[in-house]
PDB file of C-alpha atoms in Angstrom:
ATOM      1  CA  MET D  18      48.951  24.964 -34.772  1.00 93.00           C
ATOM      2  CA  ASP D  19      47.351  23.052 -37.603  1.00 96.00           C
ATOM      3  CA  PRO D  20      49.752  23.203 -40.583  1.00 97.00           C
ATOM      4  CA  SER D  21      46.745  23.694 -42.877  1.00 97.00           C
ATOM      5  CA  CYS D  22      46.884  27.392 -41.904  1.00 98.00           C
ATOM      6  CA  LEU D  23      49.948  27.719 -44.146  1.00 98.00           C
ATOM      7  CA  GLN D  24      47.655  27.918 -47.172  1.00 97.00           C
ATOM      8  CA  TYR D  25      46.740  31.411 -45.952  1.00 98.00           C
ATOM      9  CA  CYS D  26      50.276  32.801 -45.978  1.00 97.00           C
ATOM     10  CA  MET D  27      50.593  36.124 -47.724  1.00 96.00           C
ATOM     11  CA  THR D  28      50.565  36.188 -51.508  1.00 96.00           C
ATOM     12  CA  GLU D  29      52.708  38.606 -53.472  1.00 95.00           C
ATOM     13  CA  ALA D  30      49.584  40.524 -54.461  1.00 96.00           C
ATOM     14  CA  GLN D  31      48.524  40.841 -50.825  1.00 97.00           C
ATOM     15  CA  ARG D  32      52.011  41.905 -49.783  1.00 95.00           C
ATOM     16  CA  ASP D  33      52.179  44.576 -52.461  1.00 96.00           C
ATOM     17  CA  HIS D  34      48.744  45.921 -51.519  1.00 97.00           C
ATOM     18  CA  PHE D  35      49.536  46.064 -47.810  1.00 97.00           C
ATOM     19  CA  GLU D  36      52.927  47.681 -48.322  1.00 95.00           C
ATOM     20  CA  GLN D  37      51.586  50.285 -50.738  1.00 96.00           C
ATOM     21  CA  GLN D  38      48.106  50.967 -49.344  1.00 97.00           C
ATOM     22  CA  GLY D  39      48.587  50.196 -45.637  1.00 97.00           C
ATOM     23  CA  TYR D  40      45.630  47.846 -45.246  1.00 98.00           C
ATOM     24  CA  LEU D  41      44.355  44.460 -46.360  1.00 98.00           C
ATOM     25  CA  ILE D  42      40.832  43.033 -46.458  1.00 98.00           C
ATOM     26  CA  VAL D  43      40.356  39.316 -45.755  1.00 98.00           C
ATOM     27  CA  GLU D  44      36.885  38.265 -46.784  1.00 98.00           C
ATOM     28  CA  ASP D  45      35.187  35.345 -44.997  1.00 98.00           C
ATOM     29  CA  ALA D  46      37.888  35.314 -42.336  1.00 98.00           C
ATOM     30  CA  LEU D  47      35.342  33.998 -39.815  1.00 98.00           C
ATOM     31  CA  ASP D  48      33.021  31.095 -40.521  1.00 98.00           C
ATOM     32  CA  ASP D  49      29.409  31.238 -39.347  1.00 98.00           C
ATOM     33  CA  ASP D  50      30.096  29.152 -36.229  1.00 98.00           C
ATOM     34  CA  MET D  51      32.994  31.322 -35.075  1.00 98.00           C
ATOM     35  CA  LEU D  52      31.100  34.499 -35.869  1.00 98.00           C
ATOM     36  CA  GLY D  53      28.179  33.273 -33.766  1.00 98.00           C
ATOM     37  CA  GLN D  54      30.444  32.424 -30.828  1.00 98.00           C
ATOM     38  CA  LEU D  55      32.137  35.820 -30.978  1.00 98.00           C
ATOM     39  CA  LEU D  56      28.817  37.636 -31.097  1.00 98.00           C
ATOM     40  CA  GLU D  57      27.539  35.680 -28.094  1.00 98.00           C
ATOM     41  CA  ALA D  58      30.680  36.443 -26.100  1.00 98.00           C
ATOM     42  CA  GLY D  59      30.765  40.066 -27.231  1.00 98.00           C
ATOM     43  CA  ASP D  60      27.121  40.637 -26.350  1.00 98.00           C
ATOM     44  CA  ARG D  61      27.747  39.198 -22.890  1.00 98.00           C
ATOM     45  CA  VAL D  62      30.753  41.468 -22.309  1.00 98.00           C
ATOM     46  CA  ASP D  63      28.788  44.445 -23.596  1.00 98.00           C
ATOM     47  CA  ALA D  64      25.906  43.763 -21.188  1.00 98.00           C
ATOM     48  CA  GLU D  65      28.245  43.251 -18.214  1.00 98.00           C
ATOM     49  CA  GLU D  66      30.262  46.389 -18.952  1.00 98.00           C
ATOM     50  CA  ARG D  67      27.195  48.558 -19.409  1.00 98.00           C
ATOM     51  CA  ALA D  68      25.803  47.342 -16.085  1.00 98.00           C
ATOM     52  CA  ALA D  69      29.121  47.841 -14.289  1.00 98.00           C
ATOM     53  CA  ARG D  70      29.733  51.318 -15.702  1.00 97.00           C
ATOM     54  CA  GLY D  71      26.145  52.501 -15.753  1.00 97.00           C
ATOM     55  CA  LEU D  72      26.257  53.071 -19.511  1.00 96.00           C
ATOM     56  CA  ALA D  73      23.021  53.789 -21.321  1.00 96.00           C
ATOM     57  CA  PRO D  74      21.897  51.343 -24.025  1.00 94.00           C
ATOM     58  CA  ASN D  75      22.614  53.932 -26.723  1.00 92.00           C
ATOM     59  CA  ALA D  76      26.097  54.831 -25.436  1.00 95.00           C
ATOM     60  CA  LEU D  77      29.248  53.704 -27.205  1.00 95.00           C
ATOM     61  CA  LEU D  78      31.057  50.870 -25.401  1.00 97.00           C
ATOM     62  CA  SER D  79      34.842  50.714 -25.662  1.00 96.00           C
ATOM     63  CA  LYS D  80      36.338  47.737 -23.821  1.00 97.00           C
ATOM     64  CA  PHE D  81      40.088  47.109 -23.719  1.00 96.00           C
ATOM     65  CA  ARG D  82      41.802  43.914 -22.526  1.00 96.00           C
ATOM     66  CA  THR D  83      38.973  41.888 -24.021  1.00 97.00           C
ATOM     67  CA  ILE D  84      41.213  38.899 -24.738  1.00 96.00           C
ATOM     68  CA  VAL D  85      40.852  37.576 -21.168  1.00 96.00           C
ATOM     69  CA  GLU D  86      37.054  37.815 -21.089  1.00 97.00           C
ATOM     70  CA  ASP D  87      36.279  34.613 -23.003  1.00 97.00           C
ATOM     71  CA  ASP D  88      38.165  31.638 -24.418  1.00 97.00           C
ATOM     72  CA  VAL D  89      36.729  32.307 -27.873  1.00 98.00           C
ATOM     73  CA  PHE D  90      38.661  35.586 -28.029  1.00 98.00           C
ATOM     74  CA  ILE D  91      41.893  33.663 -27.395  1.00 97.00           C
ATOM     75  CA  GLU D  92      41.051  31.487 -30.394  1.00 98.00           C
ATOM     76  CA  LEU D  93      41.541  34.550 -32.597  1.00 98.00           C
ATOM     77  CA  LEU D  94      45.182  34.972 -31.551  1.00 98.00           C
ATOM     78  CA  ASP D  95      46.398  32.395 -34.063  1.00 98.00           C
ATOM     79  CA  TRP D  96      43.328  32.305 -36.284  1.00 98.00           C
ATOM     80  CA  PRO D  97      44.237  30.393 -39.484  1.00 98.00           C
ATOM     81  CA  LYS D  98      43.091  33.017 -41.987  1.00 98.00           C
ATOM     82  CA  THR D  99      44.779  35.987 -40.318  1.00 98.00           C
ATOM     83  CA  PHE D 100      47.755  34.889 -38.203  1.00 98.00           C
ATOM     84  CA  PRO D 101      49.907  33.763 -41.172  1.00 98.00           C
ATOM     85  CA  LEU D 102      49.520  37.275 -42.573  1.00 98.00           C
ATOM     86  CA  ILE D 103      50.732  38.695 -39.253  1.00 98.00           C
ATOM     87  CA  TRP D 104      53.965  36.725 -39.198  1.00 97.00           C
ATOM     88  CA  ASP D 105      54.547  37.405 -42.898  1.00 97.00           C
ATOM     89  CA  ILE D 106      54.408  41.142 -42.132  1.00 96.00           C
ATOM     90  CA  LEU D 107      56.083  41.375 -38.709  1.00 96.00           C
ATOM     91  CA  GLY D 108      58.085  38.141 -38.533  1.00 96.00           C
ATOM     92  CA  TRP D 109      58.277  35.444 -35.854  1.00 97.00           C
ATOM     93  CA  ASN D 110      59.307  37.679 -32.920  1.00 96.00           C
ATOM     94  CA  VAL D 111      55.728  38.829 -32.509  1.00 97.00           C
ATOM     95  CA  GLN D 112      53.204  39.256 -29.713  1.00 97.00           C
ATOM     96  CA  HIS D 113      49.634  40.329 -29.115  1.00 97.00           C
ATOM     97  CA  TYR D 114      49.658  43.750 -27.417  1.00 96.00           C
ATOM     98  CA  ILE D 115      46.061  44.991 -27.332  1.00 96.00           C
ATOM     99  CA  SER D 116      42.477  43.795 -27.626  1.00 97.00           C
ATOM    100  CA  HIS D 117      39.669  46.294 -28.069  1.00 97.00           C
ATOM    101  CA  LEU D 118      35.957  45.531 -28.322  1.00 98.00           C
ATOM    102  CA  ILE D 119      33.742  48.352 -29.600  1.00 98.00           C
ATOM    103  CA  TYR D 120      29.943  48.348 -29.645  1.00 98.00           C
ATOM    104  CA  TYR D 121      28.601  51.473 -31.331  1.00 96.00           C
ATOM    105  CA  PRO D 122      24.794  51.752 -31.173  1.00 96.00           C
ATOM    106  CA  PRO D 123      23.046  53.822 -33.865  1.00 94.00           C
ATOM    107  CA  GLU D 124      22.648  57.562 -33.498  1.00 89.00           C
ATOM    108  CA  SER D 125      20.001  59.772 -35.020  1.00 83.00           C
ATOM    109  CA  LYS D 126      21.128  61.992 -37.875  1.00 76.00           C
ATOM    110  CA  SER D 127      19.948  65.045 -35.944  1.00 69.00           C
ATOM    111  CA  SER D 128      22.195  64.252 -32.971  1.00 61.00           C
ATOM    112  CA  VAL D 129      25.570  63.795 -34.682  1.00 61.00           C
ATOM    113  CA  ASP D 130      27.972  65.795 -36.773  1.00 62.00           C
ATOM    114  CA  LEU D 131      27.956  63.850 -40.032  1.00 56.00           C
ATOM    115  CA  LYS D 132      31.551  64.838 -40.752  1.00 59.00           C
ATOM    116  CA  PRO D 133      33.648  62.104 -39.089  1.00 59.00           C
ATOM    117  CA  GLY D 134      36.441  63.435 -36.905  1.00 67.00           C
ATOM    118  CA  GLY D 135      38.947  61.947 -34.528  1.00 88.00           C
ATOM    119  CA  TRP D 136      41.567  61.156 -37.151  1.00 91.00           C
ATOM    120  CA  HIS D 137      44.619  59.526 -35.582  1.00 91.00           C
ATOM    121  CA  GLN D 138      47.486  57.084 -35.876  1.00 91.00           C
ATOM    122  CA  ASP D 139      47.741  54.251 -33.364  1.00 91.00           C
ATOM    123  CA  GLY D 140      50.709  53.922 -31.060  1.00 84.00           C
ATOM    124  CA  GLY D 141      50.403  56.345 -28.129  1.00 84.00           C
ATOM    125  CA  ARG D 142      53.624  58.119 -27.203  1.00 88.00           C
ATOM    126  CA  PRO D 143      55.743  56.620 -30.012  1.00 85.00           C
ATOM    127  CA  VAL D 144      53.754  58.775 -32.453  1.00 83.00           C
ATOM    128  CA  PRO D 145      55.111  62.145 -31.164  1.00 86.00           C
ATOM    129  CA  GLU D 146      58.362  60.860 -29.651  1.00 89.00           C
ATOM    130  CA  MET D 147      59.952  58.809 -32.429  1.00 87.00           C
ATOM    131  CA  GLU D 148      62.019  60.286 -35.214  1.00 86.00           C
ATOM    132  CA  ARG D 149      60.588  60.398 -38.720  1.00 82.00           C
ATOM    133  CA  PRO D 150      60.018  58.427 -40.823  1.00 81.00           C
ATOM    134  CA  GLN D 151      58.517  56.127 -38.219  1.00 87.00           C
ATOM    135  CA  PRO D 152      58.923  52.359 -38.338  1.00 89.00           C
ATOM    136  CA  ARG D 153      55.883  50.097 -38.465  1.00 92.00           C
ATOM    137  CA  LEU D 154      56.149  48.641 -34.913  1.00 92.00           C
ATOM    138  CA  SER D 155      52.662  47.124 -34.916  1.00 95.00           C
ATOM    139  CA  LEU D 156      49.482  46.441 -36.828  1.00 96.00           C
ATOM    140  CA  LYS D 157      45.873  45.663 -36.000  1.00 97.00           C
ATOM    141  CA  VAL D 158      43.269  43.224 -37.221  1.00 98.00           C
ATOM    142  CA  GLY D 159      39.643  44.296 -37.038  1.00 98.00           C
ATOM    143  CA  PHE D 160      37.232  41.362 -36.919  1.00 98.00           C
ATOM    144  CA  TRP D 161      33.883  42.754 -38.054  1.00 98.00           C
ATOM    145  CA  LEU D 162      31.052  41.060 -36.205  1.00 98.00           C
ATOM    146  CA  THR D 163      28.280  42.992 -37.936  1.00 98.00           C
ATOM    147  CA  ASP D 164      27.709  44.080 -41.502  1.00 98.00           C
ATOM    148  CA  ILE D 165      29.220  47.466 -42.404  1.00 97.00           C
ATOM    149  CA  SER D 166      28.676  47.166 -46.147  1.00 97.00           C
ATOM    150  CA  GLU D 167      26.722  50.434 -46.225  1.00 95.00           C
ATOM    151  CA  PRO D 168      28.289  53.842 -45.461  1.00 91.00           C
ATOM    152  CA  GLU D 169      25.868  54.759 -42.638  1.00 92.00           C
ATOM    153  CA  ARG D 170      26.833  51.686 -40.573  1.00 95.00           C
ATOM    154  CA  GLY D 171      29.925  53.216 -38.974  1.00 93.00           C
ATOM    155  CA  GLY D 172      32.657  51.327 -40.801  1.00 95.00           C
ATOM    156  CA  ILE D 173      36.241  52.409 -40.205  1.00 95.00           C
ATOM    157  CA  ARG D 174      37.422  55.310 -42.362  1.00 95.00           C
ATOM    158  CA  ILE D 175      41.014  55.232 -43.585  1.00 96.00           C
ATOM    159  CA  VAL D 176      43.396  57.236 -45.742  1.00 96.00           C
ATOM    160  CA  PRO D 177      45.191  54.689 -47.947  1.00 97.00           C
ATOM    161  CA  GLU D 178      48.955  55.188 -48.274  1.00 96.00           C
ATOM    162  CA  SER D 179      49.011  57.570 -45.285  1.00 95.00           C
ATOM    163  CA  HIS D 180      51.195  55.110 -43.338  1.00 94.00           C
ATOM    164  CA  LYS D 181      54.108  56.306 -45.463  1.00 90.00           C
ATOM    165  CA  GLU D 182      53.574  60.008 -44.780  1.00 88.00           C
ATOM    166  CA  ASP D 183      55.343  61.979 -42.041  1.00 81.00           C
ATOM    167  CA  HIS D 184      52.557  64.530 -41.612  1.00 86.00           C
ATOM    168  CA  PRO D 185      48.756  64.467 -41.525  1.00 90.00           C
ATOM    169  CA  PRO D 186      47.392  63.554 -44.959  1.00 93.00           C
ATOM    170  CA  ASP D 187      44.673  65.153 -47.030  1.00 93.00           C
ATOM    171  CA  PHE D 188      41.575  63.669 -45.398  1.00 91.00           C
ATOM    172  CA  ALA D 189      39.630  64.354 -48.573  1.00 91.00           C
ATOM    173  CA  ASP D 190      41.364  61.205 -49.851  1.00 92.00           C
ATOM    174  CA  ALA D 191      39.714  59.087 -47.159  1.00 94.00           C
ATOM    175  CA  MET D 192      37.677  55.998 -47.938  1.00 95.00           C
ATOM    176  CA  GLN D 193      35.199  54.097 -45.800  1.00 94.00           C
ATOM    177  CA  VAL D 194      35.766  50.385 -45.444  1.00 97.00           C
ATOM    178  CA  GLN D 195      32.539  48.601 -46.329  1.00 97.00           C
ATOM    179  CA  VAL D 196      32.536  44.850 -45.665  1.00 98.00           C
ATOM    180  CA  LYS D 197      30.152  42.157 -44.525  1.00 98.00           C
ATOM    181  CA  ALA D 198      30.178  40.475 -41.111  1.00 98.00           C
ATOM    182  CA  GLY D 199      32.954  37.913 -40.726  1.00 98.00           C
ATOM    183  CA  THR D 200      35.497  40.003 -42.637  1.00 98.00           C
ATOM    184  CA  ALA D 201      38.905  40.823 -41.170  1.00 98.00           C
ATOM    185  CA  VAL D 202      40.672  44.090 -41.980  1.00 98.00           C
ATOM    186  CA  LEU D 203      44.404  44.406 -41.289  1.00 98.00           C
ATOM    187  CA  PHE D 204      45.950  47.853 -41.137  1.00 97.00           C
ATOM    188  CA  ASP D 205      49.329  49.393 -40.386  1.00 96.00           C
ATOM    189  CA  ARG D 206      49.265  51.308 -37.110  1.00 93.00           C
ATOM    190  CA  ARG D 207      50.753  54.360 -38.851  1.00 94.00           C
ATOM    191  CA  MET D 208      47.795  54.710 -41.222  1.00 95.00           C
ATOM    192  CA  TRP D 209      45.473  57.584 -40.378  1.00 95.00           C
ATOM    193  CA  HIS D 210      41.987  56.341 -39.548  1.00 95.00           C
ATOM    194  CA  THR D 211      38.818  57.109 -37.626  1.00 94.00           C
ATOM    195  CA  ARG D 212      35.413  55.690 -36.853  1.00 91.00           C
ATOM    196  CA  GLY D 213      32.606  56.329 -39.310  1.00 92.00           C
ATOM    197  CA  ILE D 214      29.130  57.501 -38.323  1.00 92.00           C
ATOM    198  CA  ASN D 215      26.455  54.919 -37.504  1.00 94.00           C
ATOM    199  CA  THR D 216      23.003  56.202 -38.345  1.00 93.00           C
ATOM    200  CA  SER D 217      21.662  52.787 -39.319  1.00 94.00           C
ATOM    201  CA  GLU D 218      19.266  50.634 -37.301  1.00 94.00           C
ATOM    202  CA  THR D 219      21.910  48.192 -36.016  1.00 95.00           C
ATOM    203  CA  THR D 220      24.780  48.346 -33.533  1.00 97.00           C
ATOM    204  CA  ARG D 221      28.243  48.333 -35.103  1.00 97.00           C
ATOM    205  CA  LYS D 222      30.272  45.557 -33.459  1.00 98.00           C
ATOM    206  CA  VAL D 223      33.992  44.986 -33.966  1.00 98.00           C
ATOM    207  CA  LEU D 224      36.886  43.384 -32.102  1.00 98.00           C
ATOM    208  CA  PHE D 225      40.395  44.680 -32.757  1.00 98.00           C
ATOM    209  CA  LEU D 226      43.481  42.590 -31.970  1.00 98.00           C
ATOM    210  CA  GLY D 227      46.861  44.305 -32.140  1.00 97.00           C
ATOM    211  CA  TYR D 228      50.203  42.632 -32.819  1.00 98.00           C
ATOM    212  CA  SER D 229      53.644  44.100 -32.235  1.00 96.00           C
ATOM    213  CA  TYR D 230      57.251  43.068 -31.775  1.00 96.00           C
ATOM    214  CA  ARG D 231      57.956  41.323 -28.474  1.00 95.00           C
ATOM    215  CA  TRP D 232      60.376  44.005 -27.291  1.00 94.00           C
ATOM    216  CA  LEU D 233      57.455  46.421 -26.864  1.00 93.00           C
ATOM    217  CA  ARG D 234      55.325  46.387 -23.731  1.00 91.00           C
ATOM    218  CA  GLY D 235      51.724  45.349 -24.033  1.00 91.00           C
ATOM    219  CA  LEU D 236      49.298  48.267 -24.182  1.00 88.00           C
ATOM    220  CA  ASP D 237      46.496  46.796 -22.091  1.00 87.00           C
ATOM    221  CA  TYR D 238      48.421  44.295 -19.973  1.00 87.00           C
ATOM    222  CA  ASN D 239      51.809  43.760 -18.318  1.00 86.00           C
ATOM    223  CA  LEU D 240      51.504  40.116 -17.292  1.00 89.00           C
ATOM    224  CA  MET D 241      48.789  37.742 -18.384  1.00 93.00           C
ATOM    225  CA  PRO D 242      47.102  35.871 -15.525  1.00 93.00           C
ATOM    226  CA  ALA D 243      48.657  32.457 -14.907  1.00 94.00           C
ATOM    227  CA  GLU D 244      45.301  30.752 -15.386  1.00 95.00           C
ATOM    228  CA  ILE D 245      45.058  32.200 -18.902  1.00 95.00           C
ATOM    229  CA  LEU D 246      48.556  31.079 -19.886  1.00 96.00           C
ATOM    230  CA  ALA D 247      48.008  27.608 -18.402  1.00 96.00           C
ATOM    231  CA  LYS D 248      45.354  26.755 -20.975  1.00 95.00           C
ATOM    232  CA  CYS D 249      47.331  28.027 -23.957  1.00 97.00           C
ATOM    233  CA  SER D 250      49.657  26.315 -26.397  1.00 97.00           C
ATOM    234  CA  PRO D 251      53.338  27.393 -26.466  1.00 97.00           C
ATOM    235  CA  ILE D 252      52.734  29.661 -29.468  1.00 98.00           C
ATOM    236  CA  ARG D 253      49.733  31.299 -27.831  1.00 98.00           C
ATOM    237  CA  ARG D 254      51.788  31.771 -24.674  1.00 97.00           C
ATOM    238  CA  GLN D 255      54.386  33.579 -26.773  1.00 97.00           C
ATOM    239  CA  LEU D 256      51.673  35.789 -28.222  1.00 97.00           C
ATOM    240  CA  LEU D 257      50.375  36.584 -24.737  1.00 96.00           C
ATOM    241  CA  GLY D 258      53.745  37.889 -23.587  1.00 94.00           C
ATOM    242  CA  ASP D 259      55.220  34.785 -21.999  1.00 95.00           C
ATOM    243  CA  GLY D 260      58.941  34.126 -22.110  1.00 92.00           C
ATOM    244  CA  VAL D 261      61.702  32.031 -20.579  1.00 92.00           C
ATOM    245  CA  ASP D 262      64.250  34.681 -19.599  1.00 87.00           C
ATOM    246  CA  VAL D 263      64.074  38.432 -19.082  1.00 87.00           C
ATOM    247  CA  LYS D 264      66.621  38.940 -21.880  1.00 92.00           C
ATOM    248  CA  GLY D 265      64.436  36.955 -24.228  1.00 92.00           C
ATOM    249  CA  TRP D 266      62.321  39.919 -25.227  1.00 91.00           C
ATOM    250  CA  TRP D 267      65.378  41.579 -26.737  1.00 92.00           C
ATOM    251  CA  GLN D 268      67.518  38.523 -27.517  1.00 94.00           C
ATOM    252  CA  PRO D 269      65.054  35.637 -27.856  1.00 95.00           C
ATOM    253  CA  THR D 270      66.107  32.026 -27.537  1.00 95.00           C
ATOM    254  CA  GLU D 271      64.315  29.199 -29.304  1.00 94.00           C
ATOM    255  CA  GLU D 272      62.354  28.597 -26.083  1.00 96.00           C
ATOM    256  CA  ASP D 273      61.163  32.219 -26.011  1.00 96.00           C
ATOM    257  CA  VAL D 274      59.736  32.101 -29.534  1.00 97.00           C
ATOM    258  CA  PRO D 275      58.219  28.681 -30.297  1.00 97.00           C
ATOM    259  CA  LEU D 276      56.620  30.202 -33.391  1.00 98.00           C
ATOM    260  CA  LYS D 277      60.083  30.398 -34.960  1.00 97.00           C
ATOM    261  CA  GLY D 278      60.688  26.690 -34.405  1.00 97.00           C
ATOM    262  CA  TRP D 279      57.255  25.777 -35.751  1.00 98.00           C
ATOM    263  CA  LEU D 280      57.823  27.817 -38.901  1.00 98.00           C
ATOM    264  CA  THR D 281      61.295  26.340 -39.350  1.00 97.00           C
ATOM    265  CA  GLU D 282      59.786  22.860 -39.228  1.00 97.00           C
ATOM    266  CA  HIS D 283      56.925  23.589 -41.600  1.00 97.00           C
ATOM    267  CA  LYS D 284      58.294  26.323 -43.899  1.00 96.00           C
ATOM    268  CA  GLY D 285      62.051  25.956 -43.695  1.00 96.00           C
ATOM    269  CA  LYS D 286      65.028  27.905 -42.394  1.00 95.00           C
ATOM    270  CA  GLU D 287      65.321  30.185 -45.425  1.00 94.00           C
ATOM    271  CA  TYR D 288      61.728  31.352 -45.033  1.00 95.00           C
ATOM    272  CA  VAL D 289      62.225  31.991 -41.300  1.00 95.00           C
ATOM    273  CA  GLU D 290      65.379  34.002 -41.930  1.00 93.00           C
ATOM    274  CA  ARG D 291      63.647  36.056 -44.605  1.00 92.00           C
ATOM    275  CA  ILE D 292      60.640  37.100 -42.491  1.00 93.00           C
ATOM    276  CA  GLY D 293      62.934  37.768 -39.518  1.00 90.00           C
ATOM    277  CA  GLN D 294      65.077  40.289 -41.407  1.00 86.00           C
ATOM    278  CA  LYS D 295      62.634  43.026 -42.337  1.00 66.00           C
ATOM    279  CA  GLN D 296      65.131  45.871 -42.503  1.00 53.00           C
ATOM    280  CA  TRP D 297      67.986  44.050 -44.184  1.00 46.00           C
ATOM    281  CA  GLU D 298      68.408  42.683 -47.687  1.00 44.00           C
ATOM    282  CA  ARG D 299      71.176  40.134 -47.362  1.00 39.00           C
ATOM    283  CA  GLU D 300      72.304  40.384 -50.968  1.00 41.00           C
ATOM    284  CA  LYS D 301      72.862  44.150 -50.499  1.00 42.00           C
ATOM    285  CA  TRP D 302      73.970  44.350 -46.866  1.00 39.00           C
ATOM    286  CA  GLU D 303      76.768  42.231 -45.488  1.00 42.00           C
ATOM    287  CA  VAL D 304      78.252  42.862 -42.078  1.00 41.00           C
ATOM    288  CA  PRO D 305      81.971  41.964 -41.963  1.00 42.00           C
ATOM    289  CA  GLY D 306      82.680  39.402 -39.289  1.00 42.00           C
ATOM    290  CA  GLY D 307      79.050  38.233 -39.079  1.00 40.00           C
TER     291      GLY D 307
END
């Protein structure tokens, strides 16, 4: 990776906002060139999927495992303005676990219930099966490919601070994220959220990338195709689930997690130890015997 991405590491203000509110908005995350490439690739995938599934032009398209559909999607894995925030939140033992492209064409106001529903937390079976309070486990980045700066454009609706609650929140406290195209929105998978209503004249287009700890299985893949891994850097291979030894997902070696070595070289050992110890404060917790 280009070390210039280190300028986008998380600030204390960003950290405090994410920890307290459960989300973070990164304006101008995508430049015009990258946004154009993503739109071209996304439009192609949308057209192919609609043809293959027989979807009508006005039907919602939800496409998982998008990461393998175009090289430009892989570029987002370690995107300079978002990836440093990922490792500052989750640490260096991190992987990509899901990619989700959504194209939501406009609906007429007479055909939809204007009260958004479908409130949920991400995570599948861990949501009902894990003890409370639940750990973070993962987060998502939504790359907005179209403008959702107006409420009728279907922007994601969230309940800030709900990632810290052990029961459904008061949805009257919800807010609608309203941002321009090229913005990235990070959010904790425990935060309650849903899709807004699109009654505008444009299709709402967004690509979500999810990141989790490496000891979790990927949600929309088990093994990445060899031809995809072959064209990736060591850090991208780590993010796509590659490893050296089967034990490396639980007890990673330096070869399993090249991101750790890269951060050690460019940020130092103390920084790497700090982001790799999310649940422990060394000055308060000391384990006798090491």
